[in-house]
PDB file of C-alpha atoms and ligand atoms in Angstrom:
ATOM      1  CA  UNK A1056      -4.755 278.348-175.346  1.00 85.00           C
ATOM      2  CA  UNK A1057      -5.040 275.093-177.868  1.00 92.00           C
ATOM      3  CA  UNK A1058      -7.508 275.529-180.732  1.00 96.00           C
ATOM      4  CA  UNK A1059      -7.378 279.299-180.372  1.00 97.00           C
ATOM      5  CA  UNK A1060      -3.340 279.110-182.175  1.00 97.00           C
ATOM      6  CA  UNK A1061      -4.856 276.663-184.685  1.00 97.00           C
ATOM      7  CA  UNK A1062      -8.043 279.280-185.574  1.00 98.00           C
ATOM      8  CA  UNK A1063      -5.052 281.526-186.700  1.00 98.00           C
ATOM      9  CA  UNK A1064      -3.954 279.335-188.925  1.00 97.00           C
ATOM     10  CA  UNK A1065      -6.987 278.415-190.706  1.00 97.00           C
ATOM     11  CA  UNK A1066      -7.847 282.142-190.597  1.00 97.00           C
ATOM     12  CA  UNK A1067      -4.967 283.565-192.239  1.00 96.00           C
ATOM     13  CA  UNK A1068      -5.620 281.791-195.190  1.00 93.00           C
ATOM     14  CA  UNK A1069      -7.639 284.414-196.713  1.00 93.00           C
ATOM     15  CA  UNK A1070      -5.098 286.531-196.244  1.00 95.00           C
ATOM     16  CA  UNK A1071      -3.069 283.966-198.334  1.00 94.00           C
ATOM     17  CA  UNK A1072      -4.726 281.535-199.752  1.00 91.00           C
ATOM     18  CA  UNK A1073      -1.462 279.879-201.323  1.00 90.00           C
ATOM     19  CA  UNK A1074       0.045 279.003-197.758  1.00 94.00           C
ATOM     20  CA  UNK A1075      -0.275 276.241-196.738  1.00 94.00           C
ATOM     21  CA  UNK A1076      -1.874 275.070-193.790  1.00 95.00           C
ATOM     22  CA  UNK A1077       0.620 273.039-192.268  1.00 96.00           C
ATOM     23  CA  UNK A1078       2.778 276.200-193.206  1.00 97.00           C
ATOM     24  CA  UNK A1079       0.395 278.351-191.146  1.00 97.00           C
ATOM     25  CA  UNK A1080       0.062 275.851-188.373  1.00 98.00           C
ATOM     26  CA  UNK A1081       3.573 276.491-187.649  1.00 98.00           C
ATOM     27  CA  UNK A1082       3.931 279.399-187.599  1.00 98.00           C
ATOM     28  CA  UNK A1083       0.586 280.063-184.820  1.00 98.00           C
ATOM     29  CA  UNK A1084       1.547 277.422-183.084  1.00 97.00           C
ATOM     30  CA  UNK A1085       5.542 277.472-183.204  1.00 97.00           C
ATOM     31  CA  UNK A1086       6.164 278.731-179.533  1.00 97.00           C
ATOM     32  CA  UNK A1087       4.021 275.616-178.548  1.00 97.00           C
ATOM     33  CA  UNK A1088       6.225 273.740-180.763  1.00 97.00           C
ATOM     34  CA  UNK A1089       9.133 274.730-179.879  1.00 97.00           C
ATOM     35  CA  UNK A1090       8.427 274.595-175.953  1.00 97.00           C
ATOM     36  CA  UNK A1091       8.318 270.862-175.467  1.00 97.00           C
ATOM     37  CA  UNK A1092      11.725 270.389-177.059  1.00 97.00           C
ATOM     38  CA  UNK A1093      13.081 272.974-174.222  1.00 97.00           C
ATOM     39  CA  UNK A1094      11.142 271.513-171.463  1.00 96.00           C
ATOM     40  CA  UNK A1095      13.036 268.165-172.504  1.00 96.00           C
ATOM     41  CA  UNK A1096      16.163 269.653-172.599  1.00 96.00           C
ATOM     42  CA  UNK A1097      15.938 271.381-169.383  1.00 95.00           C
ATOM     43  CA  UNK A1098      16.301 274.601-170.292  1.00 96.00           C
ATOM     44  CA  UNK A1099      12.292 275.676-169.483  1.00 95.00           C
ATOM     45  CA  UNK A1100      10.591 274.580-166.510  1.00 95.00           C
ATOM     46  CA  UNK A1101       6.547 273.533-166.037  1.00 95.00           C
ATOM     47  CA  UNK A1102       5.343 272.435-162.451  1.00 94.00           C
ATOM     48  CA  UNK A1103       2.197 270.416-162.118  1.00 94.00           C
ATOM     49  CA  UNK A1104      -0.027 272.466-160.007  1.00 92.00           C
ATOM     50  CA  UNK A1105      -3.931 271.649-159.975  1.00 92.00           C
ATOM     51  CA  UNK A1106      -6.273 274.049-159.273  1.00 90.00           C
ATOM     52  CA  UNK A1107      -3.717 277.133-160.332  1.00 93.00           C
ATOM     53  CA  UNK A1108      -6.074 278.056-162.942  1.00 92.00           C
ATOM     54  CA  UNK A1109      -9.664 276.151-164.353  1.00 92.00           C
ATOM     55  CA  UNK A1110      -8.179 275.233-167.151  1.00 91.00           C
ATOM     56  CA  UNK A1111      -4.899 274.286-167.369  1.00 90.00           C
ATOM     57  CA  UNK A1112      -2.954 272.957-163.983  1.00 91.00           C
ATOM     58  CA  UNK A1113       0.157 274.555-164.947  1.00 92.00           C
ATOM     59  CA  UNK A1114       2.448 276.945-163.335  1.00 92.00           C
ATOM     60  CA  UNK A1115       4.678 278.114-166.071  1.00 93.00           C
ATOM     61  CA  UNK A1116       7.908 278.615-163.777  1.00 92.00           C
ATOM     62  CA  UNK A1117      10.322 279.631-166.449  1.00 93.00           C
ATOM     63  CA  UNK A1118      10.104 279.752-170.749  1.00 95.00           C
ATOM     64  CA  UNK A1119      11.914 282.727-171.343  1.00 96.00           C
ATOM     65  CA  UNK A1120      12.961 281.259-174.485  1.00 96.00           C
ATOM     66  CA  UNK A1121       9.633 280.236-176.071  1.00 97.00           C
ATOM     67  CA  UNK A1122       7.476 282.787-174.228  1.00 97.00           C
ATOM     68  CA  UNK A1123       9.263 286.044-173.721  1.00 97.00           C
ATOM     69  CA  UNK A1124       7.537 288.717-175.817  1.00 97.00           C
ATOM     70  CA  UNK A1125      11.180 289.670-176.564  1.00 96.00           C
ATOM     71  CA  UNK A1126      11.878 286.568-178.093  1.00 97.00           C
ATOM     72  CA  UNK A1127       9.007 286.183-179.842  1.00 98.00           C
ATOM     73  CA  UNK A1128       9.972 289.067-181.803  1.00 97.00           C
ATOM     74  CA  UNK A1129      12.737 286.970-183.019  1.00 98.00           C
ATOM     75  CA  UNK A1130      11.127 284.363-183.499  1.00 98.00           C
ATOM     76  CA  UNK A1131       8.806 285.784-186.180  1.00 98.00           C
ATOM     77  CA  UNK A1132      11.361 287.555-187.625  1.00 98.00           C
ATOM     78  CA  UNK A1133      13.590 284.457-188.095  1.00 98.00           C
ATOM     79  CA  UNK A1134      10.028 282.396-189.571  1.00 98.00           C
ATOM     80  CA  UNK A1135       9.541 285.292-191.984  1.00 97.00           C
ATOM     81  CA  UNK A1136      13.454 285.228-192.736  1.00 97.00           C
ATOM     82  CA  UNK A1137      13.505 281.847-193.879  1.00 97.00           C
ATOM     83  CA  UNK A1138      10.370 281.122-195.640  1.00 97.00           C
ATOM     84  CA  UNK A1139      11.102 284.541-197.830  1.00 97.00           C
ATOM     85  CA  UNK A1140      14.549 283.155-198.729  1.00 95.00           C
ATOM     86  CA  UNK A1141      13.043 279.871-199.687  1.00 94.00           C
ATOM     87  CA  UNK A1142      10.389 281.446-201.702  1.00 93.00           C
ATOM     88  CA  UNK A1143      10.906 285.113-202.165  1.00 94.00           C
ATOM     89  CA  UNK A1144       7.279 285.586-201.481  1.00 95.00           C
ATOM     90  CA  UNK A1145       7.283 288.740-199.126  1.00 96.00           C
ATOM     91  CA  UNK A1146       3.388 288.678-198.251  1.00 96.00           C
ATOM     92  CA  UNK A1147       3.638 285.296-197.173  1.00 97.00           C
ATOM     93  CA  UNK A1148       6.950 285.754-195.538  1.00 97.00           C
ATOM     94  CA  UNK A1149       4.944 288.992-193.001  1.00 98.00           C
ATOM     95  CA  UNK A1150       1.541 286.811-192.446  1.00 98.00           C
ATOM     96  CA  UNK A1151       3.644 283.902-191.162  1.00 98.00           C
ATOM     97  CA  UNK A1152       5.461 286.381-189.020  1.00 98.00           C
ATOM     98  CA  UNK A1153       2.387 287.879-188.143  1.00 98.00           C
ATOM     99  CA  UNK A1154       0.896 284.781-186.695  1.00 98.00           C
ATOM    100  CA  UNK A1155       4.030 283.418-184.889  1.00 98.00           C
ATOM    101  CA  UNK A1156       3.581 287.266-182.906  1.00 98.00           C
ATOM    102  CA  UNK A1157      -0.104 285.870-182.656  1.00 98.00           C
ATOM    103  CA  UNK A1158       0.901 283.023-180.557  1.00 98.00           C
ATOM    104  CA  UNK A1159       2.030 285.422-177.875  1.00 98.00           C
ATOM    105  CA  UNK A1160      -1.165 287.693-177.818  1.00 97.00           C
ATOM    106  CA  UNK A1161      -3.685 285.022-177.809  1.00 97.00           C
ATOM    107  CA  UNK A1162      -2.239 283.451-174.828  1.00 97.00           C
ATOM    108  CA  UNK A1163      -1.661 286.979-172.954  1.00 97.00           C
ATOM    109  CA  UNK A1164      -5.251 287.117-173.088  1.00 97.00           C
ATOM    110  CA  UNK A1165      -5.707 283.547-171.461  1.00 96.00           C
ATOM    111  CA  UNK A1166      -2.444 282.815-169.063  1.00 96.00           C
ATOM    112  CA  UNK A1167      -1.817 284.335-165.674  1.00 95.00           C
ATOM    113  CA  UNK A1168       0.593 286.726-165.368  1.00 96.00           C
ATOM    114  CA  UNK A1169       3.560 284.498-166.070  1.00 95.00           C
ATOM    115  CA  UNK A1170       4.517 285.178-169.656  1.00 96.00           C
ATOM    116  CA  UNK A1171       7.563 287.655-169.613  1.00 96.00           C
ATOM    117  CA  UNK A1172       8.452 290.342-171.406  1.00 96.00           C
ATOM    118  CA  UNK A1173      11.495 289.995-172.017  1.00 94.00           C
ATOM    119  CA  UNK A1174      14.237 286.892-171.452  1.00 92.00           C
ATOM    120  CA  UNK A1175      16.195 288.566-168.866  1.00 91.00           C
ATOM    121  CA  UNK A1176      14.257 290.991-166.440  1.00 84.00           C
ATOM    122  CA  UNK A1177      11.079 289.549-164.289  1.00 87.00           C
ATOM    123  CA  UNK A1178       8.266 291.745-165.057  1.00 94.00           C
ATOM    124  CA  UNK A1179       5.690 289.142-166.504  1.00 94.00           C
ATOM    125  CA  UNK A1180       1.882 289.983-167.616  1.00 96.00           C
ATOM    126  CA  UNK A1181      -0.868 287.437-168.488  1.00 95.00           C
ATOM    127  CA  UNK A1182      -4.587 288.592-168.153  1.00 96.00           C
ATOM    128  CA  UNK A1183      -6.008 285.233-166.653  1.00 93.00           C
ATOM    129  CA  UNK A1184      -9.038 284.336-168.573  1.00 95.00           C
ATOM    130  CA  UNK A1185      -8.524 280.534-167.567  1.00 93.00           C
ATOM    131  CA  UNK A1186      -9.457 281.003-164.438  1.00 95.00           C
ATOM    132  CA  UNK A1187     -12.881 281.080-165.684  1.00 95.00           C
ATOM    133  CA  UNK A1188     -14.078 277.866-167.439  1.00 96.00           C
ATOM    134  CA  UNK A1189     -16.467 278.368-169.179  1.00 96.00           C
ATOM    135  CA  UNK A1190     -15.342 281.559-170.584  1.00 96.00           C
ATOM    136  CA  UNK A1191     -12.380 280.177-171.874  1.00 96.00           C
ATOM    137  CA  UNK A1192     -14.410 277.492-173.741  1.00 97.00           C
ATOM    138  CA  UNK A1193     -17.176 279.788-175.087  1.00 97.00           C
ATOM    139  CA  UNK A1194     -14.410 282.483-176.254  1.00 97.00           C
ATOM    140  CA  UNK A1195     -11.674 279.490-178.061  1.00 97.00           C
ATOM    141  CA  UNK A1196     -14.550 277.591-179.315  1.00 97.00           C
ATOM    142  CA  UNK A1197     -15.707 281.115-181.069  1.00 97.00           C
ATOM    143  CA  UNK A1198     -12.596 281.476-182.271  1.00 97.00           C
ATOM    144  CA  UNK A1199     -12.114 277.926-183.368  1.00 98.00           C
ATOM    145  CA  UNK A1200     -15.449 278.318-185.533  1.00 98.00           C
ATOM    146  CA  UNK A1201     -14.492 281.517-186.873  1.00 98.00           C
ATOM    147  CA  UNK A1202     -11.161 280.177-188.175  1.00 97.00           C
ATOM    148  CA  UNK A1203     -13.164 277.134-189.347  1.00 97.00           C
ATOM    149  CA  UNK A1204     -15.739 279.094-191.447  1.00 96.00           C
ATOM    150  CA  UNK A1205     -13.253 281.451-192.972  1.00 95.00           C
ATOM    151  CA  UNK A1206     -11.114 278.733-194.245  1.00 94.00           C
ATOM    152  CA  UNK A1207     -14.073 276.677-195.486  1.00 92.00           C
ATOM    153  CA  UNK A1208     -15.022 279.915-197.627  1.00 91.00           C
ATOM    154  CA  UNK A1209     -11.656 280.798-198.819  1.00 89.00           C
ATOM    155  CA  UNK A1210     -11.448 277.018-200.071  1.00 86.00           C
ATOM    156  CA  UNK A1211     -14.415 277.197-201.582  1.00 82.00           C
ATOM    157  CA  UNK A1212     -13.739 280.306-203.257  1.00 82.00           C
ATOM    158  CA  UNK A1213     -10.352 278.887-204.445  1.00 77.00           C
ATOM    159  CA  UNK A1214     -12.727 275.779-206.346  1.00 71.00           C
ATOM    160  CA  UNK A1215     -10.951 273.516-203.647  1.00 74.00           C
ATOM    161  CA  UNK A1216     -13.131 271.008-202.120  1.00 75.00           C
ATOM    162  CA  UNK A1217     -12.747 270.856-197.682  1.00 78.00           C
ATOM    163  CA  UNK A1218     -11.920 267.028-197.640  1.00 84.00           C
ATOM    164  CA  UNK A1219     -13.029 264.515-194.906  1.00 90.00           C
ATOM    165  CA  UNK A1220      -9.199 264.744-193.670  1.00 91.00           C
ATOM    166  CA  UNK A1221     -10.289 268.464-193.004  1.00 93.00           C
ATOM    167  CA  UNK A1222     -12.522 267.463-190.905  1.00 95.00           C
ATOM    168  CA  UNK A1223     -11.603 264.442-189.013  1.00 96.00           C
ATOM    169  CA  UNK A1224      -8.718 266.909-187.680  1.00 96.00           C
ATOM    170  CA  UNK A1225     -10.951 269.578-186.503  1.00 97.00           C
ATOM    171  CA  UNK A1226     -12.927 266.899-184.839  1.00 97.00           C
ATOM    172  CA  UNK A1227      -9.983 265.197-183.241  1.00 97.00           C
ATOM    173  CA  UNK A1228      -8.368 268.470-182.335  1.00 97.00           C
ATOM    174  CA  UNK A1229     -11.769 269.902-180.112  1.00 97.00           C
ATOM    175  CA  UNK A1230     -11.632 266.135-178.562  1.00 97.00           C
ATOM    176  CA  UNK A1231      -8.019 266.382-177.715  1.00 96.00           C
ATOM    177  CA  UNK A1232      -8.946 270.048-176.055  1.00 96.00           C
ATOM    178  CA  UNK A1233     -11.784 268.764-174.110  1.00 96.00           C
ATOM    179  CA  UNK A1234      -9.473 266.191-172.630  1.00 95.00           C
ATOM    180  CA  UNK A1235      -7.264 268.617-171.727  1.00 93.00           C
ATOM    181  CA  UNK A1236      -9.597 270.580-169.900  1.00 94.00           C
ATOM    182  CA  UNK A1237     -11.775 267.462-168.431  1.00 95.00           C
ATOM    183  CA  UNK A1238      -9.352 265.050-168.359  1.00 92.00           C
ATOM    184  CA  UNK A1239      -6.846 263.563-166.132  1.00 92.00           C
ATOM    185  CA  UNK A1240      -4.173 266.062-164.405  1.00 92.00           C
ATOM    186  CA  UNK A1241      -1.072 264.624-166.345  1.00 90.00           C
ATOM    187  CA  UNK A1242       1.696 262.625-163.858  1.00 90.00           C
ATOM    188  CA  UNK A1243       4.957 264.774-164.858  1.00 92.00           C
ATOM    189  CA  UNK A1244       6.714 267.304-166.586  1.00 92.00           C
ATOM    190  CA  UNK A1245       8.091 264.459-169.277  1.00 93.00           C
ATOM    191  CA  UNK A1246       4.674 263.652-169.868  1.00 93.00           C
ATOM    192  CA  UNK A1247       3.597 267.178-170.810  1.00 94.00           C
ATOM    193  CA  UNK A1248       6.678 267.298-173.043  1.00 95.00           C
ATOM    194  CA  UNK A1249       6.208 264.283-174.915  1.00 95.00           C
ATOM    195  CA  UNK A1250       2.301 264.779-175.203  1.00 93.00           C
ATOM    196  CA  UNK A1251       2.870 268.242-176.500  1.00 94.00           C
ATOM    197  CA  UNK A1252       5.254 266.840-178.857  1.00 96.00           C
ATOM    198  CA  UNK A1253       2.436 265.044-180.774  1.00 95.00           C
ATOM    199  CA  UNK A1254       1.372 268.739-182.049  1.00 95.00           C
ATOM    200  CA  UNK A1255       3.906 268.306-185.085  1.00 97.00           C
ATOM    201  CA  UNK A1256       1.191 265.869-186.268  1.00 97.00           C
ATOM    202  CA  UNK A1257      -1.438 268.274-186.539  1.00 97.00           C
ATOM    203  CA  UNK A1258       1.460 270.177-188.911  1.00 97.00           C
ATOM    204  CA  UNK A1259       1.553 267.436-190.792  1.00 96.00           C
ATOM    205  CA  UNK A1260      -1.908 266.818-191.251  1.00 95.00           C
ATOM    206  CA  UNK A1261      -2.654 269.839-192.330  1.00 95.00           C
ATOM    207  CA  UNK A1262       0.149 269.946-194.911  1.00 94.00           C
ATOM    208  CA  UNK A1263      -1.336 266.756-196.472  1.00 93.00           C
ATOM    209  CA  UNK A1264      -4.819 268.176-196.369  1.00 90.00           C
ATOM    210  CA  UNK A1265      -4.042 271.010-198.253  1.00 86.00           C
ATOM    211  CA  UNK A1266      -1.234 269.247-201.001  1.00 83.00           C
ATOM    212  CA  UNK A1267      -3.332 269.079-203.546  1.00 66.00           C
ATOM    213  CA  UNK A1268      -3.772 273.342-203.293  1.00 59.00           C
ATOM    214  CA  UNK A1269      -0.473 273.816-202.638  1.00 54.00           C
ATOM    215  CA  UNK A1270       0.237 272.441-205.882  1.00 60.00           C
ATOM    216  CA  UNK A1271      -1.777 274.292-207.820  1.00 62.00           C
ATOM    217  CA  UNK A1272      -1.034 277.585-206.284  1.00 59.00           C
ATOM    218  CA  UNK A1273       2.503 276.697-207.574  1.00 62.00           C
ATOM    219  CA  UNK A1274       1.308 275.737-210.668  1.00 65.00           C
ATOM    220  CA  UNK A1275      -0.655 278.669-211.295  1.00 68.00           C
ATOM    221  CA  UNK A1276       2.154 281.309-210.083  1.00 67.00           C
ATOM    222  CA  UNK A1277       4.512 279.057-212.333  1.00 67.00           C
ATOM    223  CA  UNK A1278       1.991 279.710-215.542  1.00 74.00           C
ATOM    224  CA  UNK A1279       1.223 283.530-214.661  1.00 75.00           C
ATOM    225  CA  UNK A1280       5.353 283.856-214.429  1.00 72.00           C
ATOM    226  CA  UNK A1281       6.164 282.267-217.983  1.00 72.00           C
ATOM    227  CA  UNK A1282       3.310 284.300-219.527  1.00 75.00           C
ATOM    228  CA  UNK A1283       5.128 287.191-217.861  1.00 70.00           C
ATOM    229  CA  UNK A1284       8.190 286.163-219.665  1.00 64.00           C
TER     230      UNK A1284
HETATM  231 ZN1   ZN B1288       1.870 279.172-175.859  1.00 74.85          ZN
END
């Protein structure tokens, strides 16, 4: 799953409208952050195997570390740690958690049974909606648009316009997941890690998209806290 993690994102801003996106990018999309790095340091392992499943040609051998359900756990629990002792904002602190434990559902539904329960036994679940193509693309795209259309709303509602930059990245991200799909199997490993590397730049995109509310959702909490005082 690609645009799927990034639907998250965009949808969990009406649950908090003062996140950020590149904030909530992160978090729905931080085991698919994080797993590049460990395929480049050896530590998780990706064969190139066409025709495995419709969509991706992928045979997840080993990512215990990013992909255990075990794991993940921690993983959201150590997101949520840190953003609520940067900002001692416990709502925001459980929805990022929430959608780093997202992550893991979304691509239970799509993977074959390779993602693992926990790092150190072998039992390993995945309910294998890639191997049907065009179910996979109907069901993300829905997804996609729902995310789209509930943070379009919850912008407008906030009196924040949905710049051009919003939408240059949701074009450029369903173009980079068509290619994925339709496009070229990719040569190696390395190139897997190094192309999934340029997801950081969707993080920062979206963090720049959304500066301008991000300021004045501090601003506002900044005025509503002095008044308090
Ligand atoms: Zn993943």
């Amino acid at each position: 799953m690609f645009i799927g993690h990034f639907a998250v994102g965009m949808g969990a801003k009406v649950l908090q409208p003062k996140l950020s996106l590149g904030t909530l990018f992160m978090a729905a999309q931080f085991l698919d952050l994080l797993w590049p790095s460990l395929l480049m340091l050896n530590i998780e392992h990706v064969t190139i195997s066409p025709g495995i499943t419709e969509i991706a040609p992928l045979d997840f051998d080993s990512y215990p570390i990013s992909h255990s359900l075990g794991m993940v756990f921690l993983w959201a629990i150590l997101f949520s740690f840190i953003y609520y002792f940067k900002s001692f904002d416990r709502k925001s602190a459980i929805v990022l958690g929430v959608c780093v434990l997202s992550h893991w559902l979304l691509d239970l539904i799509v993977h074959r049974p390779d993602l693992p329960i926990s790092p150190i036994n072998e039992l390993k679940v995945g309910f294998g909606l890639w191997h049907s193509l065009y179910g996979t693309i109907i069901i993300e795209t829905m997804l996609f648009v729902v995310g789209i259309w509930i943070y379009y709303n919850s912008s407008r509602k906030n009196n924040t316009i949905v710049s051009w930059g919003f939408w240059a990245l949701i074009g450029l991200m369903y173009l980079i997941y068509l290619i994925n799909i339709f496009g070229p199997v990719p040569d190696s490993a390395e190139d897997i890690a190094i192309g999934a590397q340029f997801q950081w730049l969707f993080v920062i995109w979206a963090y720049w998209i959304d500066r301008r509310k991000w300021s004045l959702a501090i601003a506002k909490e900044y005025l509503v806290r002095k008044r308090a005082i």
